[in-house]
Amino acid sequence: MGAFLALASAALYGVVDYAGGLLSRRIHFAVVTFLGQIGGLLLALAVALAMPAEAVRSADVVWGALSGVGSGSAMHFLNRGLSRGSMSIVVPVSAVTGVALSVLCGVCFLGDRPTPLAWLGICVTVPALWLVSGGETRHGAGTTPATVDGLLASLGVAVQYIGLAQAGAESGVWPVVAGRVAAVVVVLPGVWRHVRQFRQSPKPLVQAVVIGAGAALGLILYLWATRLQMLALAVVLASLYPAIPTVLGLAMLHEKVSRRQLVGLVSAGTAIVLLTLG
């Protein structure tokens, strides 16, 4: 059941990232990020009220808030990267690095013990990341701002996954609620700088809220998955989500990748499979 929940989280996140990436190219990414956090807060609050928790400790709230700081930061950089770079590059960069950092943290600080296959997957992520991020270049060399955004987003992804997994099972969904509140606070500075960008027709604004609600639901599914299995396994299964926006970016948006990038993307997929099997 835990694996199913983690995979469901991955599927939902994949659709959300694709939709958010498209919307970030139509309206300013700060609008998408902020309204997405508002939508996530509303959804998480509704689920928390519908499913009362046994006991919510202060530590659960703190861990949830820390997760939200990571989540808000990740969505800021991810949406900014998607607004100016290829979806098939930015999303895998953020996911692969995020899952590697999460697994390493689980090993070093949380007592997780991955198998040799999982360790091989971690080692594969390094050249995979180099190939993917180095493939999209200007004038034939260098790393673009979009791939840098993907790397910055990966740090937030790792904090999000690790923090949320530390909340006690008795706390229900309230850690996710605390995280959405923290995420709103984190992205507020970007709102003040781009307040004029909120003058949009209602349709894209509502779409941003719905996308954020979908992301929150994905987090809730991930939270439930971590309560049924080891953090490292839940993280890598939930991190399969890049397959959806990557394939859609190539098929629907006709994004182009170099041979070097293709090798990197295949290596990244291989790394996640190895981590999952491990």
PDB file of C-alpha atoms in Angstrom:
ATOM      1  CA  MET A   1       0.000   0.000   0.000  1.00  0.00           C
ATOM      2  CA  GLY A   2       2.863   2.377   0.797  1.00  0.00           C
ATOM      3  CA  ALA A   3       4.395   1.865  -2.656  1.00  0.00           C
ATOM      4  CA  PHE A   4       1.029   2.513  -4.317  1.00  0.00           C
ATOM      5  CA  LEU A   5       0.582   5.779  -2.403  1.00  0.00           C
ATOM      6  CA  ALA A   6       4.088   6.925  -3.321  1.00  0.00           C
ATOM      7  CA  LEU A   7       3.495   6.130  -6.997  1.00  0.00           C
ATOM      8  CA  ALA A   8       0.135   7.913  -6.901  1.00  0.00           C
ATOM      9  CA  SER A   9       1.941  10.914  -5.441  1.00  0.00           C
ATOM     10  CA  ALA A  10       4.460  10.741  -8.302  1.00  0.00           C
ATOM     11  CA  ALA A  11       1.707  10.616 -10.935  1.00  0.00           C
ATOM     12  CA  LEU A  12      -0.102  13.573  -9.417  1.00  0.00           C
ATOM     13  CA  TYR A  13       3.079  15.609  -9.077  1.00  0.00           C
ATOM     14  CA  GLY A  14       3.993  14.870 -12.699  1.00  0.00           C
ATOM     15  CA  VAL A  15       0.692  16.260 -13.970  1.00  0.00           C
ATOM     16  CA  VAL A  16       0.947  19.261 -11.633  1.00  0.00           C
ATOM     17  CA  ASP A  17       4.483  20.111 -12.773  1.00  0.00           C
ATOM     18  CA  TYR A  18       3.473  19.918 -16.422  1.00  0.00           C
ATOM     19  CA  ALA A  19       0.419  22.118 -15.888  1.00  0.00           C
ATOM     20  CA  GLY A  20       2.369  24.545 -13.713  1.00  0.00           C
ATOM     21  CA  GLY A  21       5.136  24.768 -16.270  1.00  0.00           C
ATOM     22  CA  LEU A  22       2.704  25.635 -19.039  1.00  0.00           C
ATOM     23  CA  LEU A  23       0.930  28.212 -16.882  1.00  0.00           C
ATOM     24  CA  SER A  24       4.259  29.797 -15.863  1.00  0.00           C
ATOM     25  CA  ARG A  25       4.877  30.544 -19.534  1.00  0.00           C
ATOM     26  CA  ARG A  26       1.544  32.361 -19.832  1.00  0.00           C
ATOM     27  CA  ILE A  27       1.558  34.376 -16.613  1.00  0.00           C
ATOM     28  CA  HIS A  28       4.359  35.337 -14.230  1.00  0.00           C
ATOM     29  CA  PHE A  29       5.817  32.416 -12.277  1.00  0.00           C
ATOM     30  CA  ALA A  30       5.449  34.355  -8.988  1.00  0.00           C
ATOM     31  CA  VAL A  31       1.676  34.399  -9.483  1.00  0.00           C
ATOM     32  CA  VAL A  32       1.585  30.667 -10.165  1.00  0.00           C
ATOM     33  CA  THR A  33       3.755  29.925  -7.135  1.00  0.00           C
ATOM     34  CA  PHE A  34       1.860  32.087  -4.644  1.00  0.00           C
ATOM     35  CA  LEU A  35      -1.659  31.141  -5.691  1.00  0.00           C
ATOM     36  CA  GLY A  36      -0.536  27.521  -5.847  1.00  0.00           C
ATOM     37  CA  GLN A  37       0.451  27.676  -2.184  1.00  0.00           C
ATOM     38  CA  ILE A  38      -2.914  29.229  -1.325  1.00  0.00           C
ATOM     39  CA  GLY A  39      -4.690  26.418  -3.166  1.00  0.00           C
ATOM     40  CA  GLY A  40      -2.535  23.862  -1.385  1.00  0.00           C
ATOM     41  CA  LEU A  41      -3.331  25.397   1.992  1.00  0.00           C
ATOM     42  CA  LEU A  42      -7.070  25.286   1.341  1.00  0.00           C
ATOM     43  CA  LEU A  43      -6.960  21.646   0.208  1.00  0.00           C
ATOM     44  CA  ALA A  44      -4.750  20.523   3.093  1.00  0.00           C
ATOM     45  CA  LEU A  45      -6.932  22.329   5.626  1.00  0.00           C
ATOM     46  CA  ALA A  46     -10.070  20.690   4.228  1.00  0.00           C
ATOM     47  CA  VAL A  47      -8.518  17.209   4.423  1.00  0.00           C
ATOM     48  CA  ALA A  48      -7.166  17.841   7.946  1.00  0.00           C
ATOM     49  CA  LEU A  49     -10.599  18.904   9.189  1.00  0.00           C
ATOM     50  CA  ALA A  50     -12.271  15.948   7.511  1.00  0.00           C
ATOM     51  CA  MET A  51      -9.789  13.469   9.028  1.00  0.00           C
ATOM     52  CA  PRO A  52      -9.161  14.506  12.653  1.00  0.00           C
ATOM     53  CA  ALA A  53      -5.722  13.721  14.081  1.00  0.00           C
ATOM     54  CA  GLU A  54      -5.158  11.716  17.263  1.00  0.00           C
ATOM     55  CA  ALA A  55      -2.521  14.105  18.610  1.00  0.00           C
ATOM     56  CA  VAL A  56      -0.565  16.976  17.074  1.00  0.00           C
ATOM     57  CA  ARG A  57       2.710  17.737  18.841  1.00  0.00           C
ATOM     58  CA  SER A  58       4.625  20.969  18.482  1.00  0.00           C
ATOM     59  CA  ALA A  59       7.460  18.987  16.889  1.00  0.00           C
ATOM     60  CA  ASP A  60       5.076  17.778  14.169  1.00  0.00           C
ATOM     61  CA  VAL A  61       4.119  21.357  13.366  1.00  0.00           C
ATOM     62  CA  VAL A  62       7.772  22.422  13.269  1.00  0.00           C
ATOM     63  CA  TRP A  63       8.739  19.587  10.934  1.00  0.00           C
ATOM     64  CA  GLY A  64       5.755  20.373   8.744  1.00  0.00           C
ATOM     65  CA  ALA A  65       6.683  24.051   8.625  1.00  0.00           C
ATOM     66  CA  LEU A  66      10.281  23.175   7.696  1.00  0.00           C
ATOM     67  CA  SER A  67       8.945  20.978   4.919  1.00  0.00           C
ATOM     68  CA  GLY A  68       6.852  23.912   3.725  1.00  0.00           C
ATOM     69  CA  VAL A  69       9.907  26.175   3.594  1.00  0.00           C
ATOM     70  CA  GLY A  70      11.535  23.635   1.303  1.00  0.00           C
ATOM     71  CA  SER A  71       8.369  23.212  -0.735  1.00  0.00           C
ATOM     72  CA  GLY A  72       7.813  26.945  -1.217  1.00  0.00           C
ATOM     73  CA  SER A  73      11.436  27.472  -2.245  1.00  0.00           C
ATOM     74  CA  ALA A  74      11.341  24.477  -4.589  1.00  0.00           C
ATOM     75  CA  MET A  75       8.194  25.687  -6.355  1.00  0.00           C
ATOM     76  CA  HIS A  76       9.605  29.213  -6.713  1.00  0.00           C
ATOM     77  CA  PHE A  77      12.768  28.039  -8.452  1.00  0.00           C
ATOM     78  CA  LEU A  78      11.032  25.248 -10.350  1.00  0.00           C
ATOM     79  CA  ASN A  79       8.372  27.541 -11.814  1.00  0.00           C
ATOM     80  CA  ARG A  80      11.009  30.153 -12.635  1.00  0.00           C
ATOM     81  CA  GLY A  81      13.102  27.516 -14.358  1.00  0.00           C
ATOM     82  CA  LEU A  82      10.103  26.147 -16.271  1.00  0.00           C
ATOM     83  CA  SER A  83       9.208  29.663 -17.412  1.00  0.00           C
ATOM     84  CA  ARG A  84      12.551  30.034 -19.206  1.00  0.00           C
ATOM     85  CA  GLY A  85      13.844  26.537 -19.927  1.00  0.00           C
ATOM     86  CA  SER A  86      12.919  23.106 -21.254  1.00  0.00           C
ATOM     87  CA  MET A  87      10.516  21.131 -19.102  1.00  0.00           C
ATOM     88  CA  SER A  88      12.315  17.926 -20.086  1.00  0.00           C
ATOM     89  CA  ILE A  89      15.521  19.270 -18.510  1.00  0.00           C
ATOM     90  CA  VAL A  90      14.517  21.384 -15.498  1.00  0.00           C
ATOM     91  CA  VAL A  91      12.218  18.831 -13.854  1.00  0.00           C
ATOM     92  CA  PRO A  92      14.618  15.839 -14.014  1.00  0.00           C
ATOM     93  CA  VAL A  93      17.494  17.972 -12.707  1.00  0.00           C
ATOM     94  CA  SER A  94      15.478  19.014  -9.668  1.00  0.00           C
ATOM     95  CA  ALA A  95      14.123  15.530  -9.025  1.00  0.00           C
ATOM     96  CA  VAL A  96      17.273  13.465  -9.405  1.00  0.00           C
ATOM     97  CA  THR A  97      19.361  15.730  -7.183  1.00  0.00           C
ATOM     98  CA  GLY A  98      16.541  16.012  -4.659  1.00  0.00           C
ATOM     99  CA  VAL A  99      16.109  12.254  -4.347  1.00  0.00           C
ATOM    100  CA  ALA A 100      19.862  11.691  -3.988  1.00  0.00           C
ATOM    101  CA  LEU A 101      20.118  14.294  -1.222  1.00  0.00           C
ATOM    102  CA  SER A 102      17.092  12.815   0.559  1.00  0.00           C
ATOM    103  CA  VAL A 103      18.459   9.273   0.437  1.00  0.00           C
ATOM    104  CA  LEU A 104      21.895  10.373   1.652  1.00  0.00           C
ATOM    105  CA  CYS A 105      20.315  12.280   4.529  1.00  0.00           C
ATOM    106  CA  GLY A 106      18.280   9.218   5.443  1.00  0.00           C
ATOM    107  CA  VAL A 107      21.453   7.135   5.524  1.00  0.00           C
ATOM    108  CA  CYS A 108      23.598   9.621   7.443  1.00  0.00           C
ATOM    109  CA  PHE A 109      21.090  10.882   9.983  1.00  0.00           C
ATOM    110  CA  LEU A 110      17.963   8.714  10.033  1.00  0.00           C
ATOM    111  CA  GLY A 111      19.415   5.206  10.098  1.00  0.00           C
ATOM    112  CA  ASP A 112      18.281   4.071   6.633  1.00  0.00           C
ATOM    113  CA  ARG A 113      20.411   1.298   5.135  1.00  0.00           C
ATOM    114  CA  PRO A 114      20.077   1.115   1.326  1.00  0.00           C
ATOM    115  CA  THR A 115      21.231  -1.991  -0.531  1.00  0.00           C
ATOM    116  CA  PRO A 116      24.190  -2.054  -2.952  1.00  0.00           C
ATOM    117  CA  LEU A 117      21.747  -1.448  -5.822  1.00  0.00           C
ATOM    118  CA  ALA A 118      20.553   1.740  -4.143  1.00  0.00           C
ATOM    119  CA  TRP A 119      24.132   2.908  -3.640  1.00  0.00           C
ATOM    120  CA  LEU A 120      24.814   2.263  -7.327  1.00  0.00           C
ATOM    121  CA  GLY A 121      21.790   4.406  -8.151  1.00  0.00           C
ATOM    122  CA  ILE A 122      23.111   7.240  -6.012  1.00  0.00           C
ATOM    123  CA  CYS A 123      26.464   7.077  -7.805  1.00  0.00           C
ATOM    124  CA  VAL A 124      24.754   7.119 -11.221  1.00  0.00           C
ATOM    125  CA  THR A 125      22.938  10.355 -10.373  1.00  0.00           C
ATOM    126  CA  VAL A 126      26.166  12.376 -10.412  1.00  0.00           C
ATOM    127  CA  PRO A 127      27.143  11.824 -14.084  1.00  0.00           C
ATOM    128  CA  ALA A 128      23.457  11.833 -15.048  1.00  0.00           C
ATOM    129  CA  LEU A 129      23.018  15.291 -13.548  1.00  0.00           C
ATOM    130  CA  TRP A 130      26.197  16.541 -15.239  1.00  0.00           C
ATOM    131  CA  LEU A 131      25.033  15.274 -18.644  1.00  0.00           C
ATOM    132  CA  VAL A 132      21.522  16.676 -18.322  1.00  0.00           C
ATOM    133  CA  SER A 133      22.434  20.094 -16.954  1.00  0.00           C
ATOM    134  CA  GLY A 134      25.519  20.500 -19.141  1.00  0.00           C
ATOM    135  CA  GLY A 135      23.692  19.516 -22.296  1.00  0.00           C
ATOM    136  CA  GLU A 136      21.482  22.609 -22.446  1.00  0.00           C
ATOM    137  CA  THR A 137      24.021  25.332 -23.193  1.00  0.00           C
ATOM    138  CA  ARG A 138      24.464  28.694 -24.775  1.00  0.00           C
ATOM    139  CA  HIS A 139      27.164  29.100 -27.421  1.00  0.00           C
ATOM    140  CA  GLY A 140      28.044  25.458 -26.917  1.00  0.00           C
ATOM    141  CA  ALA A 141      29.192  25.586 -23.285  1.00  0.00           C
ATOM    142  CA  GLY A 142      28.046  26.436 -19.806  1.00  0.00           C
ATOM    143  CA  THR A 143      24.961  25.826 -17.746  1.00  0.00           C
ATOM    144  CA  THR A 144      21.813  27.864 -18.336  1.00  0.00           C
ATOM    145  CA  PRO A 145      19.903  29.784 -15.655  1.00  0.00           C
ATOM    146  CA  ALA A 146      17.051  27.290 -16.055  1.00  0.00           C
ATOM    147  CA  THR A 147      19.229  24.348 -15.019  1.00  0.00           C
ATOM    148  CA  VAL A 148      20.582  26.371 -12.091  1.00  0.00           C
ATOM    149  CA  ASP A 149      16.975  26.913 -11.027  1.00  0.00           C
ATOM    150  CA  GLY A 150      16.480  23.147 -11.234  1.00  0.00           C
ATOM    151  CA  LEU A 151      19.444  22.587  -8.928  1.00  0.00           C
ATOM    152  CA  LEU A 152      18.196  25.183  -6.439  1.00  0.00           C
ATOM    153  CA  ALA A 153      14.739  23.599  -6.540  1.00  0.00           C
ATOM    154  CA  SER A 154      16.282  20.212  -5.719  1.00  0.00           C
ATOM    155  CA  LEU A 155      17.491  21.511  -2.352  1.00  0.00           C
ATOM    156  CA  GLY A 156      13.943  22.525  -1.512  1.00  0.00           C
ATOM    157  CA  VAL A 157      12.646  19.153  -2.695  1.00  0.00           C
ATOM    158  CA  ALA A 158      15.019  17.353  -0.318  1.00  0.00           C
ATOM    159  CA  VAL A 159      14.023  19.562   2.641  1.00  0.00           C
ATOM    160  CA  GLN A 160      10.352  19.022   1.776  1.00  0.00           C
ATOM    161  CA  TYR A 161      10.621  15.230   1.679  1.00  0.00           C
ATOM    162  CA  ILE A 162      12.828  14.848   4.741  1.00  0.00           C
ATOM    163  CA  GLY A 163      10.950  17.320   6.939  1.00  0.00           C
ATOM    164  CA  LEU A 164       7.499  15.940   6.220  1.00  0.00           C
ATOM    165  CA  ALA A 165       8.613  12.365   6.865  1.00  0.00           C
ATOM    166  CA  GLN A 166       9.639  13.269  10.441  1.00  0.00           C
ATOM    167  CA  ALA A 167       6.108  14.180  11.527  1.00  0.00           C
ATOM    168  CA  GLY A 168       4.395  11.594  13.715  1.00  0.00           C
ATOM    169  CA  ALA A 169       1.610   9.435  12.318  1.00  0.00           C
ATOM    170  CA  GLU A 170      -0.749  10.652  15.066  1.00  0.00           C
ATOM    171  CA  SER A 171      -0.578  14.197  13.670  1.00  0.00           C
ATOM    172  CA  GLY A 172      -2.669  13.347  10.638  1.00  0.00           C
ATOM    173  CA  VAL A 173      -2.451  15.880   7.818  1.00  0.00           C
ATOM    174  CA  TRP A 174      -1.763  18.882  10.048  1.00  0.00           C
ATOM    175  CA  PRO A 175       1.981  18.901   9.239  1.00  0.00           C
ATOM    176  CA  VAL A 176       1.023  19.498   5.605  1.00  0.00           C
ATOM    177  CA  VAL A 177      -1.215  22.390   6.704  1.00  0.00           C
ATOM    178  CA  ALA A 178       1.684  23.885   8.686  1.00  0.00           C
ATOM    179  CA  GLY A 179       3.876  23.431   5.644  1.00  0.00           C
ATOM    180  CA  ARG A 180       1.470  25.276   3.359  1.00  0.00           C
ATOM    181  CA  VAL A 181       1.335  28.201   5.800  1.00  0.00           C
ATOM    182  CA  ALA A 182       5.136  28.328   5.880  1.00  0.00           C
ATOM    183  CA  ALA A 183       5.302  28.083   2.093  1.00  0.00           C
ATOM    184  CA  VAL A 184       2.954  31.061   1.717  1.00  0.00           C
ATOM    185  CA  VAL A 185       5.231  33.096   3.991  1.00  0.00           C
ATOM    186  CA  VAL A 186       8.332  32.037   2.040  1.00  0.00           C
ATOM    187  CA  VAL A 187       6.969  33.131  -1.342  1.00  0.00           C
ATOM    188  CA  LEU A 188       5.477  36.422  -0.105  1.00  0.00           C
ATOM    189  CA  PRO A 189       8.573  38.531  -0.971  1.00  0.00           C
ATOM    190  CA  GLY A 190       8.173  37.523  -4.608  1.00  0.00           C
ATOM    191  CA  VAL A 191       4.541  38.616  -4.472  1.00  0.00           C
ATOM    192  CA  TRP A 192       5.391  42.150  -3.328  1.00  0.00           C
ATOM    193  CA  ARG A 193       7.909  42.548  -6.138  1.00  0.00           C
ATOM    194  CA  HIS A 194       5.468  41.385  -8.806  1.00  0.00           C
ATOM    195  CA  VAL A 195       2.101  42.539  -7.461  1.00  0.00           C
ATOM    196  CA  ARG A 196       1.125  44.039 -10.823  1.00  0.00           C
ATOM    197  CA  GLN A 197       1.373  40.608 -12.416  1.00  0.00           C
ATOM    198  CA  PHE A 198      -1.731  39.538 -10.488  1.00  0.00           C
ATOM    199  CA  ARG A 199      -3.882  41.688 -12.770  1.00  0.00           C
ATOM    200  CA  GLN A 200      -5.011  38.750 -14.870  1.00  0.00           C
ATOM    201  CA  SER A 201      -8.290  37.331 -16.063  1.00  0.00           C
ATOM    202  CA  PRO A 202      -9.842  34.987 -13.463  1.00  0.00           C
ATOM    203  CA  LYS A 203      -9.236  31.786 -15.453  1.00  0.00           C
ATOM    204  CA  PRO A 204      -5.411  31.492 -15.098  1.00  0.00           C
ATOM    205  CA  LEU A 205      -5.613  32.583 -11.463  1.00  0.00           C
ATOM    206  CA  VAL A 206      -8.105  29.806 -10.689  1.00  0.00           C
ATOM    207  CA  GLN A 207      -5.923  27.363 -12.619  1.00  0.00           C
ATOM    208  CA  ALA A 208      -2.953  28.274 -10.415  1.00  0.00           C
ATOM    209  CA  VAL A 209      -5.027  27.596  -7.277  1.00  0.00           C
ATOM    210  CA  VAL A 210      -6.161  24.215  -8.615  1.00  0.00           C
ATOM    211  CA  ILE A 211      -2.586  23.264  -9.546  1.00  0.00           C
ATOM    212  CA  GLY A 212      -1.463  24.087  -6.005  1.00  0.00           C
ATOM    213  CA  ALA A 213      -4.276  21.994  -4.550  1.00  0.00           C
ATOM    214  CA  GLY A 214      -3.099  19.080  -6.677  1.00  0.00           C
ATOM    215  CA  ALA A 215       0.454  19.509  -5.389  1.00  0.00           C
ATOM    216  CA  ALA A 216      -0.801  19.485  -1.789  1.00  0.00           C
ATOM    217  CA  LEU A 217      -2.737  16.279  -2.433  1.00  0.00           C
ATOM    218  CA  GLY A 218       0.460  14.759  -3.821  1.00  0.00           C
ATOM    219  CA  LEU A 219       2.252  15.720  -0.591  1.00  0.00           C
ATOM    220  CA  ILE A 220      -0.503  14.162   1.516  1.00  0.00           C
ATOM    221  CA  LEU A 221      -0.195  10.896  -0.413  1.00  0.00           C
ATOM    222  CA  TYR A 222       3.580  11.008   0.079  1.00  0.00           C
ATOM    223  CA  LEU A 223       3.119  11.632   3.816  1.00  0.00           C
ATOM    224  CA  TRP A 224       0.907   8.580   4.132  1.00  0.00           C
ATOM    225  CA  ALA A 225       3.447   6.541   2.144  1.00  0.00           C
ATOM    226  CA  THR A 226       6.288   7.448   4.536  1.00  0.00           C
ATOM    227  CA  ARG A 227       4.230   6.088   7.411  1.00  0.00           C
ATOM    228  CA  LEU A 228       4.041   2.691   5.744  1.00  0.00           C
ATOM    229  CA  GLN A 229       7.624   2.210   4.524  1.00  0.00           C
ATOM    230  CA  MET A 230      11.242   3.424   4.727  1.00  0.00           C
ATOM    231  CA  LEU A 231      11.858   7.075   3.864  1.00  0.00           C
ATOM    232  CA  ALA A 232      14.401   6.270   1.137  1.00  0.00           C
ATOM    233  CA  LEU A 233      11.941   3.999  -0.706  1.00  0.00           C
ATOM    234  CA  ALA A 234       9.053   6.449  -0.406  1.00  0.00           C
ATOM    235  CA  VAL A 235      11.238   9.275  -1.700  1.00  0.00           C
ATOM    236  CA  VAL A 236      12.503   7.456  -4.764  1.00  0.00           C
ATOM    237  CA  LEU A 237       9.064   6.148  -5.728  1.00  0.00           C
ATOM    238  CA  ALA A 238       7.510   9.592  -5.315  1.00  0.00           C
ATOM    239  CA  SER A 239      10.401  11.005  -7.351  1.00  0.00           C
ATOM    240  CA  LEU A 240       9.389   9.066 -10.455  1.00  0.00           C
ATOM    241  CA  TYR A 241       7.196  12.057 -11.331  1.00  0.00           C
ATOM    242  CA  PRO A 242       9.645  13.637 -13.849  1.00  0.00           C
ATOM    243  CA  ALA A 243       8.715  10.953 -16.369  1.00  0.00           C
ATOM    244  CA  ILE A 244       5.341  12.603 -16.979  1.00  0.00           C
ATOM    245  CA  PRO A 245       6.378  16.247 -17.656  1.00  0.00           C
ATOM    246  CA  THR A 246       9.478  15.058 -19.517  1.00  0.00           C
ATOM    247  CA  VAL A 247       7.527  12.855 -21.913  1.00  0.00           C
ATOM    248  CA  LEU A 248       4.785  15.460 -22.318  1.00  0.00           C
ATOM    249  CA  GLY A 249       7.379  18.174 -22.918  1.00  0.00           C
ATOM    250  CA  LEU A 250       8.992  16.131 -25.678  1.00  0.00           C
ATOM    251  CA  ALA A 251       5.735  14.879 -27.225  1.00  0.00           C
ATOM    252  CA  MET A 252       3.363  17.834 -26.807  1.00  0.00           C
ATOM    253  CA  LEU A 253       5.706  20.827 -26.738  1.00  0.00           C
ATOM    254  CA  HIS A 254       8.219  19.358 -29.203  1.00  0.00           C
ATOM    255  CA  GLU A 255      11.155  20.227 -26.971  1.00  0.00           C
ATOM    256  CA  LYS A 256      14.501  19.174 -28.361  1.00  0.00           C
ATOM    257  CA  VAL A 257      17.255  17.397 -26.478  1.00  0.00           C
ATOM    258  CA  SER A 258      20.802  16.698 -27.570  1.00  0.00           C
ATOM    259  CA  ARG A 259      22.277  13.221 -27.651  1.00  0.00           C
ATOM    260  CA  ARG A 260      24.250  14.096 -24.547  1.00  0.00           C
ATOM    261  CA  GLN A 261      21.096  15.179 -22.724  1.00  0.00           C
ATOM    262  CA  LEU A 262      19.281  12.033 -23.829  1.00  0.00           C
ATOM    263  CA  VAL A 263      22.016   9.880 -22.307  1.00  0.00           C
ATOM    264  CA  GLY A 264      21.713  11.934 -19.122  1.00  0.00           C
ATOM    265  CA  LEU A 265      17.942  11.528 -18.989  1.00  0.00           C
ATOM    266  CA  VAL A 266      18.171   7.767 -19.508  1.00  0.00           C
ATOM    267  CA  SER A 267      20.863   7.601 -16.819  1.00  0.00           C
ATOM    268  CA  ALA A 268      18.653   9.599 -14.470  1.00  0.00           C
ATOM    269  CA  GLY A 269      15.780   7.187 -15.052  1.00  0.00           C
ATOM    270  CA  THR A 270      18.130   4.264 -14.469  1.00  0.00           C
ATOM    271  CA  ALA A 271      19.315   5.842 -11.223  1.00  0.00           C
ATOM    272  CA  ILE A 272      15.774   6.148  -9.900  1.00  0.00           C
ATOM    273  CA  VAL A 273      14.996   2.539 -10.874  1.00  0.00           C
ATOM    274  CA  LEU A 274      18.136   1.338  -9.082  1.00  0.00           C
ATOM    275  CA  LEU A 275      17.205   3.347  -6.012  1.00  0.00           C
ATOM    276  CA  THR A 276      13.704   1.899  -6.093  1.00  0.00           C
ATOM    277  CA  LEU A 277      14.898  -1.701  -6.452  1.00  0.00           C
ATOM    278  CA  GLY A 278      17.408  -1.076  -3.662  1.00  0.00           C
TER     279      GLY A 278
END
